[in-house]
mmCIF file of C-alpha atoms in Angstrom:
data_model
loop_
_atom_site.group_PDB
_atom_site.id
_atom_site.type_symbol
_atom_site.label_atom_id
_atom_site.label_comp_id
_atom_site.label_asym_id
_atom_site.label_seq_id
_atom_site.Cartn_x
_atom_site.Cartn_y
_atom_site.Cartn_z
ATOM 1 C CA MET A 20 17.413 169.868 187.317
ATOM 2 C CA ARG A 21 14.069 169.874 189.013
ATOM 3 C CA ALA A 22 10.868 170.095 186.909
ATOM 4 C CA THR A 23 9.952 173.390 188.489
ATOM 5 C CA GLY A 24 13.430 174.737 187.616
ATOM 6 C CA TYR A 25 12.953 173.863 183.902
ATOM 7 C CA ALA A 26 9.573 175.473 183.939
ATOM 8 C CA GLU A 27 10.941 178.645 185.543
ATOM 9 C CA LEU A 28 13.921 178.779 183.298
ATOM 10 C CA GLY A 29 11.514 178.442 180.181
ATOM 11 C CA ALA A 30 9.341 181.288 181.501
ATOM 12 C CA PHE A 31 12.305 183.542 182.121
ATOM 13 C CA LEU A 32 13.835 182.988 178.652
ATOM 14 C CA ARG A 33 10.320 183.671 177.102
ATOM 15 C CA SER A 34 9.917 186.812 179.050
ATOM 16 C CA ARG A 35 13.339 188.205 178.072
ATOM 17 C CA ARG A 36 12.831 187.275 174.406
ATOM 18 C CA GLU A 37 9.516 189.090 174.181
ATOM 19 C CA ARG A 38 10.973 192.366 175.416
ATOM 20 C CA ILE A 39 13.680 192.741 172.719
ATOM 21 C CA ARG A 40 13.132 194.274 169.335
ATOM 22 C CA PRO A 41 14.866 192.775 166.349
ATOM 23 C CA GLU A 42 16.708 195.979 165.495
ATOM 24 C CA ASP A 43 18.139 196.031 169.034
ATOM 25 C CA VAL A 44 20.267 192.995 168.189
ATOM 26 C CA GLY A 45 21.106 193.844 164.548
ATOM 27 C CA LEU A 46 18.279 192.017 162.849
ATOM 28 C CA VAL A 47 15.903 193.300 160.189
ATOM 29 C CA PRO A 48 12.337 193.449 161.674
ATOM 30 C CA GLY A 49 10.407 192.676 158.494
ATOM 31 C CA PRO A 50 6.849 193.777 157.598
ATOM 32 C CA ARG A 51 4.867 191.055 159.299
ATOM 33 C CA ARG A 52 5.571 189.719 162.783
ATOM 34 C CA ARG A 53 3.154 187.761 164.804
ATOM 35 C CA VAL A 54 4.946 187.916 168.110
ATOM 36 C CA PRO A 55 6.451 190.736 170.275
ATOM 37 C CA GLY A 56 10.040 190.876 170.550
ATOM 38 C CA LEU A 57 12.233 188.172 168.956
ATOM 39 C CA ARG A 58 11.056 184.901 167.492
ATOM 40 C CA ARG A 59 12.423 181.713 168.978
ATOM 41 C CA ASP A 60 14.335 180.904 165.793
ATOM 42 C CA GLU A 61 16.026 184.287 166.046
ATOM 43 C CA VAL A 62 17.213 183.718 169.534
ATOM 44 C CA ALA A 63 18.545 180.396 168.549
ATOM 45 C CA LEU A 64 20.411 181.838 165.615
ATOM 46 C CA LEU A 65 21.927 184.593 167.912
ATOM 47 C CA ALA A 66 22.894 182.062 170.587
ATOM 48 C CA GLY A 67 24.238 179.349 168.041
ATOM 49 C CA ALA A 68 21.740 176.896 169.163
ATOM 50 C CA SER A 69 19.422 174.665 167.149
ATOM 51 C CA VAL A 70 15.811 175.950 166.956
ATOM 52 C CA ASP A 71 14.532 172.604 168.259
ATOM 53 C CA TYR A 72 16.812 172.788 171.435
ATOM 54 C CA TYR A 73 15.770 176.397 172.164
ATOM 55 C CA ASN A 74 12.089 175.520 171.718
ATOM 56 C CA GLU A 75 12.529 172.878 174.290
ATOM 57 C CA LEU A 76 14.152 175.152 176.725
ATOM 58 C CA GLU A 77 11.233 177.484 176.544
ATOM 59 C CA ARG A 78 8.808 174.645 176.942
ATOM 60 C CA GLY A 79 10.564 173.674 180.173
ATOM 61 C CA ALA A 80 12.006 170.522 178.706
ATOM 62 C CA GLY A 81 15.258 169.309 177.262
ATOM 63 C CA SER A 82 18.669 168.743 178.830
ATOM 64 C CA GLN A 83 20.342 170.998 181.446
ATOM 65 C CA PRO A 84 22.057 173.736 179.287
ATOM 66 C CA SER A 85 25.708 174.100 179.589
ATOM 67 C CA GLU A 86 27.593 177.160 180.975
ATOM 68 C CA GLN A 87 28.623 178.017 177.360
ATOM 69 C CA MET A 88 24.990 177.720 176.105
ATOM 70 C CA LEU A 89 23.768 179.892 179.011
ATOM 71 C CA ALA A 90 26.495 182.470 178.344
ATOM 72 C CA ALA A 91 25.427 182.558 174.623
ATOM 73 C CA LEU A 92 21.743 182.947 175.502
ATOM 74 C CA GLY A 93 22.580 185.680 177.931
ATOM 75 C CA ARG A 94 24.405 187.687 175.201
ATOM 76 C CA ALA A 95 21.644 186.905 172.598
ATOM 77 C CA LEU A 96 19.056 188.305 174.968
ATOM 78 C CA ARG A 97 21.125 191.220 176.245
ATOM 79 C CA LEU A 98 20.702 190.399 179.900
ATOM 80 C CA SER A 99 21.750 192.687 182.727
ATOM 81 C CA ASP A 100 24.220 191.555 185.378
ATOM 82 C CA ASP A 101 21.461 190.523 187.664
ATOM 83 C CA GLU A 102 19.566 188.747 184.977
ATOM 84 C CA TRP A 103 22.751 186.991 183.996
ATOM 85 C CA ARG A 104 23.240 185.641 187.399
ATOM 86 C CA HIS A 105 19.514 184.673 187.692
ATOM 87 C CA LEU A 106 19.775 182.652 184.335
ATOM 88 C CA PHE A 107 22.602 180.554 185.831
ATOM 89 C CA HIS A 108 20.772 180.068 189.189
ATOM 90 C CA LEU A 109 17.694 178.822 187.347
ATOM 91 C CA ALA A 110 19.645 176.377 185.243
ATOM 92 C CA GLU A 111 21.489 175.322 188.440
ATOM 93 C CA ARG A 112 24.840 176.188 187.047
ATOM 94 C CA PRO A 113 27.535 177.923 188.950
ATOM 95 C CA VAL A 114 27.962 181.696 187.882
ATOM 96 C CA PRO A 115 31.130 182.036 186.046
ATOM 97 C CA PRO A 116 33.889 184.122 187.512
ATOM 98 C CA ALA A 117 34.688 187.342 185.724
ATOM 99 C CA GLY A 118 37.406 186.903 183.134
ATOM 100 C CA GLY A 119 36.597 183.461 181.809
ATOM 101 C CA ALA A 120 35.356 182.574 178.279
ATOM 102 C CA THR A 121 31.664 182.406 179.661
ATOM 103 C CA SER A 122 31.883 185.741 181.385
ATOM 104 C CA HIS A 123 28.931 188.063 181.006
ATOM 105 C CA VAL A 124 29.623 190.699 178.376
ATOM 106 C CA GLN A 125 28.460 194.089 179.478
ATOM 107 C CA PRO A 126 25.353 195.142 177.562
ATOM 108 C CA GLY A 127 26.884 198.402 176.499
ATOM 109 C CA MET A 128 29.851 196.633 174.895
ATOM 110 C CA LEU A 129 27.475 194.298 173.054
ATOM 111 C CA ASP A 130 25.396 197.145 171.806
ATOM 112 C CA LEU A 131 28.510 198.921 170.433
ATOM 113 C CA LEU A 132 29.750 195.692 168.918
ATOM 114 C CA GLY A 133 26.441 195.093 167.169
ATOM 115 C CA ARG A 134 26.749 198.597 165.567
ATOM 116 C CA LEU A 135 30.227 197.893 164.266
ATOM 117 C CA THR A 136 29.060 196.097 161.060
ATOM 118 C CA SER A 137 31.614 197.245 158.610
ATOM 119 C CA THR A 138 34.963 196.554 160.561
ATOM 120 C CA PRO A 139 36.395 193.656 162.478
ATOM 121 C CA ALA A 140 35.534 193.960 166.201
ATOM 122 C CA LYS A 141 35.409 191.828 169.287
ATOM 123 C CA VAL A 142 35.132 192.011 173.039
ATOM 124 C CA ILE A 143 37.928 190.607 175.241
ATOM 125 C CA THR A 144 38.783 190.402 178.863
ATOM 126 C CA ASP A 145 41.853 191.926 180.541
ATOM 127 C CA LEU A 146 43.421 188.561 180.333
ATOM 128 C CA HIS A 147 42.949 188.510 176.548
ATOM 129 C CA VAL A 148 40.044 185.992 176.637
ATOM 130 C CA THR A 149 37.734 186.423 173.610
ATOM 131 C CA LEU A 150 34.136 186.847 174.755
ATOM 132 C CA VAL A 151 32.332 187.664 171.475
ATOM 133 C CA GLN A 152 33.328 188.426 167.975
ATOM 134 C CA ASN A 153 31.540 190.064 165.024
ATOM 135 C CA PRO A 154 31.570 188.140 161.756
ATOM 136 C CA LEU A 155 34.399 190.178 160.228
ATOM 137 C CA ALA A 156 36.563 189.570 163.251
ATOM 138 C CA VAL A 157 36.006 185.863 162.782
ATOM 139 C CA ALA A 158 36.854 186.300 159.153
ATOM 140 C CA MET A 159 40.043 188.114 159.992
ATOM 141 C CA LEU A 160 41.288 186.364 163.028
ATOM 142 C CA GLY A 161 39.536 182.967 163.119
ATOM 143 C CA ASP A 162 36.838 181.719 165.406
ATOM 144 C CA HIS A 163 37.983 181.821 169.093
ATOM 145 C CA SER A 164 34.727 180.435 170.586
ATOM 146 C CA HIS A 165 35.929 176.921 171.065
ATOM 147 C CA PHE A 166 38.950 177.659 173.260
ATOM 148 C CA THR A 167 38.533 176.723 176.905
ATOM 149 C CA GLY A 168 40.485 176.927 180.243
ATOM 150 C CA ARG A 169 43.760 178.638 180.038
ATOM 151 C CA HIS A 170 43.926 178.441 176.268
ATOM 152 C CA ALA A 171 40.966 180.696 176.128
ATOM 153 C CA SER A 172 43.421 183.593 176.693
ATOM 154 C CA PHE A 173 45.264 184.529 173.551
ATOM 155 C CA ALA A 174 48.061 185.977 175.724
ATOM 156 C CA TYR A 175 48.442 182.412 177.290
ATOM 157 C CA ARG A 176 48.444 180.806 173.910
ATOM 158 C CA TRP A 177 51.045 183.249 172.573
ATOM 159 C CA PHE A 178 53.658 182.043 174.987
ATOM 160 C CA MET A 179 52.550 178.417 175.377
ATOM 161 C CA ASP A 180 51.593 177.426 171.887
ATOM 162 C CA PRO A 181 53.990 178.313 169.093
ATOM 163 C CA ALA A 182 51.362 177.810 166.403
ATOM 164 C CA SER A 183 49.301 180.715 167.713
ATOM 165 C CA ARG A 184 51.996 183.149 166.635
ATOM 166 C CA ALA A 185 51.393 182.356 162.877
ATOM 167 C CA ILE A 186 48.886 185.158 162.748
ATOM 168 C CA TYR A 187 51.568 187.763 163.079
ATOM 169 C CA PRO A 188 54.759 188.089 160.859
ATOM 170 C CA GLU A 189 57.786 186.687 162.732
ATOM 171 C CA ALA A 190 59.536 190.118 162.677
ATOM 172 C CA ASP A 191 56.666 191.518 165.024
ATOM 173 C CA HIS A 192 56.813 188.710 167.543
ATOM 174 C CA GLY A 193 59.210 190.366 169.873
ATOM 175 C CA SER A 194 57.175 193.535 170.145
ATOM 176 C CA GLN A 195 53.948 191.577 170.610
ATOM 177 C CA SER A 196 55.421 189.609 173.404
ATOM 178 C CA GLN A 197 56.495 192.799 175.200
ATOM 179 C CA ALA A 198 53.107 194.298 174.756
ATOM 180 C CA PHE A 199 51.248 191.329 176.123
ATOM 181 C CA VAL A 200 53.395 191.101 179.288
ATOM 182 C CA ALA A 201 53.253 194.801 180.068
ATOM 183 C CA ASP A 202 49.500 194.822 179.573
ATOM 184 C CA LEU A 203 49.057 191.722 181.772
ATOM 185 C CA ARG A 204 51.052 193.252 184.461
ATOM 186 C CA ALA A 205 48.858 196.303 184.368
ATOM 187 C CA GLY A 206 45.735 194.233 184.381
ATOM 188 C CA ALA A 207 46.948 191.976 187.185
ATOM 189 C CA ALA A 208 47.728 195.004 189.408
ATOM 190 C CA ARG A 209 44.366 196.440 188.870
ATOM 191 C CA ARG A 210 42.695 193.306 189.825
ATOM 192 C CA GLY A 211 44.637 193.298 193.073
ATOM 193 C CA SER A 212 46.570 190.661 195.090
ATOM 194 C CA LYS A 213 43.386 188.704 196.065
ATOM 195 C CA ASP A 214 42.620 187.809 192.484
ATOM 196 C CA THR A 215 43.604 184.207 191.940
ATOM 197 C CA GLU A 216 42.807 183.986 188.226
ATOM 198 C CA ALA A 217 45.417 186.352 187.057
ATOM 199 C CA ARG A 218 47.975 185.299 189.528
ATOM 200 C CA SER A 219 47.700 181.577 188.720
ATOM 201 C CA MET A 220 47.869 182.239 184.946
ATOM 202 C CA ILE A 221 51.037 184.455 185.410
ATOM 203 C CA ALA A 222 52.518 181.720 187.528
ATOM 204 C CA GLU A 223 51.936 179.058 184.849
ATOM 205 C CA LEU A 224 53.405 181.369 182.214
ATOM 206 C CA GLN A 225 56.551 182.080 184.280
ATOM 207 C CA ASP A 226 57.078 178.258 184.727
ATOM 208 C CA GLY A 227 56.209 177.248 181.195
ATOM 209 C CA SER A 228 57.815 180.140 179.066
ATOM 210 C CA ALA A 229 61.336 181.301 179.511
ATOM 211 C CA GLU A 230 60.593 184.298 177.244
ATOM 212 C CA PHE A 231 57.662 185.319 179.422
ATOM 213 C CA ALA A 232 59.752 184.826 182.646
ATOM 214 C CA GLU A 233 62.428 187.159 181.242
ATOM 215 C CA LEU A 234 60.033 189.781 180.157
ATOM 216 C CA TRP A 235 58.100 189.598 183.407
ATOM 217 C CA ALA A 236 61.296 190.293 185.402
ATOM 218 C CA ARG A 237 61.648 193.603 183.659
ATOM 219 C CA HIS A 238 58.622 195.026 185.456
ATOM 220 C CA ASP A 239 57.379 196.863 182.354
ATOM 221 C CA VAL A 240 53.852 198.010 182.612
ATOM 222 C CA ALA A 241 51.460 199.572 180.069
ATOM 223 C CA PHE A 242 47.875 199.063 179.177
ATOM 224 C CA ARG A 243 47.480 198.272 175.505
ATOM 225 C CA ARG A 244 45.224 201.168 174.437
ATOM 226 C CA ARG A 245 46.009 201.175 170.724
ATOM 227 C CA GLY A 246 48.529 199.757 168.338
ATOM 228 C CA ARG A 247 49.462 198.930 164.732
ATOM 229 C CA LYS A 248 49.176 195.319 163.693
ATOM 230 C CA ARG A 249 50.119 193.208 160.703
ATOM 231 C CA VAL A 250 47.969 190.115 160.427
ATOM 232 C CA ASN A 251 48.741 187.167 158.279
ATOM 233 C CA HIS A 252 45.478 186.137 156.524
ATOM 234 C CA PRO A 253 45.586 182.773 154.633
ATOM 235 C CA ARG A 254 43.898 184.120 151.540
ATOM 236 C CA LEU A 255 44.309 187.874 151.586
ATOM 237 C CA GLY A 256 47.920 187.978 152.634
ATOM 238 C CA LEU A 257 49.245 190.666 154.954
ATOM 239 C CA LEU A 258 46.645 193.030 156.439
ATOM 240 C CA ASP A 259 48.065 196.306 157.971
ATOM 241 C CA VAL A 260 45.563 197.625 160.529
ATOM 242 C CA ASN A 261 45.236 199.888 163.473
ATOM 243 C CA CYS A 262 43.778 198.219 166.589
ATOM 244 C CA LEU A 263 41.761 200.511 168.854
ATOM 245 C CA ASN A 264 40.481 199.766 172.370
ATOM 246 C CA LEU A 265 37.520 200.909 174.313
ATOM 247 C CA PHE A 266 37.758 199.842 178.130
ATOM 248 C CA SER A 267 34.795 199.200 180.232
ATOM 249 C CA GLU A 268 34.471 201.264 183.457
ATOM 250 C CA ASP A 269 36.041 198.523 185.638
ATOM 251 C CA GLY A 270 38.672 197.775 183.186
ATOM 252 C CA ARG A 271 37.886 194.032 183.024
ATOM 253 C CA GLN A 272 36.532 194.093 179.431
ATOM 254 C CA ARG A 273 37.566 196.074 176.258
ATOM 255 C CA LEU A 274 36.023 196.372 172.869
ATOM 256 C CA LEU A 275 38.595 196.007 170.078
ATOM 257 C CA TRP A 276 38.102 197.270 166.521
ATOM 258 C CA PHE A 277 40.374 197.204 163.578
ATOM 259 C CA THR A 278 40.674 199.855 160.838
ATOM 260 C CA PRO A 279 42.902 199.842 157.856
ATOM 261 C CA THR A 280 46.227 201.721 158.209
ATOM 262 C CA PRO A 281 46.228 204.721 155.976
ATOM 263 C CA GLY A 282 48.561 204.599 152.939
ATOM 264 C CA THR A 283 48.254 200.752 152.669
ATOM 265 C CA ASP A 284 45.929 198.527 150.572
ATOM 266 C CA SER A 285 44.357 197.095 153.635
ATOM 267 C CA ALA A 286 40.993 199.070 153.125
ATOM 268 C CA GLU A 287 40.395 197.063 149.882
ATOM 269 C CA LEU A 288 41.508 193.896 151.490
ATOM 270 C CA LEU A 289 39.215 194.333 154.572
ATOM 271 C CA ASP A 290 36.340 194.904 152.125
ATOM 272 C CA LEU A 291 36.987 191.443 150.809
ATOM 273 C CA LEU A 292 36.518 189.841 154.151
ATOM 274 C CA THR A 293 32.693 190.072 153.745
ATOM 275 C CA VAL A 294 33.053 188.102 150.495
ATOM 276 C CA ILE A 295 35.522 185.465 151.738
ATOM 277 C CA GLY A 296 34.042 184.958 155.261
ATOM 278 C CA THR A 297 35.428 182.296 157.402
ATOM 279 C CA GLN A 298 35.710 179.445 155.038
ATOM 280 C CA SER A 299 39.340 179.898 154.212
ATOM 281 C CA LEU A 300 40.567 180.077 157.858
ATOM 282 C CA ASP A 301 42.225 176.696 158.489
ATOM 283 C CA ALA A 302 43.509 177.313 161.934
ATOM 284 C CA PRO A 303 42.235 179.538 164.746
ATOM 285 C CA SER A 304 44.589 182.179 166.229
#
């Protein structure tokens, strides 16, 4: 990056940081604050960066931030679509296409996610790529942030990586496969024939998974709006939950949140997630 580019990037980050109130991003304001908006250490915490690294970025120094770091900063600072693209341009990185793991999360979705503090919730794309999870979703489902490429899609992993299915009881695998395929068909159709991301992923699944190819040939189509799931947790055992979906206006993103199924002991088990945290999750799902 050019020196002027670093300086402009730092100035832009500082200006966006100063306009956000701590309560806007789920932080406790505290009685004494010397700066308007967020502190640098708070942005670093929200973005998963070190404080020293973020300080260097605002000073117009340091190394060129990766696409993953830019995506995290954009979410931490609640950037609009135009601000998101501007951030990537300043950092001289290509703006990620919609649907990938570094896609821009719509601010309204992030705001709702931030308010869901007592139930597992996450934002995913229509190709089942996890964009952001709240702490309880990480505790229940594992941390999905490290997946890249095709494997960022849980639907892709479901058919191409047998280990990913351990999160659900084997008796539920058939119904989950059918739901994934019907949902992908609906999402791909809504994207249209010119969309290469969905078409190429579906082609890989047809070539690599006989089960997917067989289900795809049935032409079943249905958006996954809600459903009941049984989740295998390594320490809590079987969690019986309802999964509800809120779709964005363009259908490319959806907010998922999980509530205990009435008549089960899952309400008490979900309460334990805040105690157990993520330390017991040995394998991501």
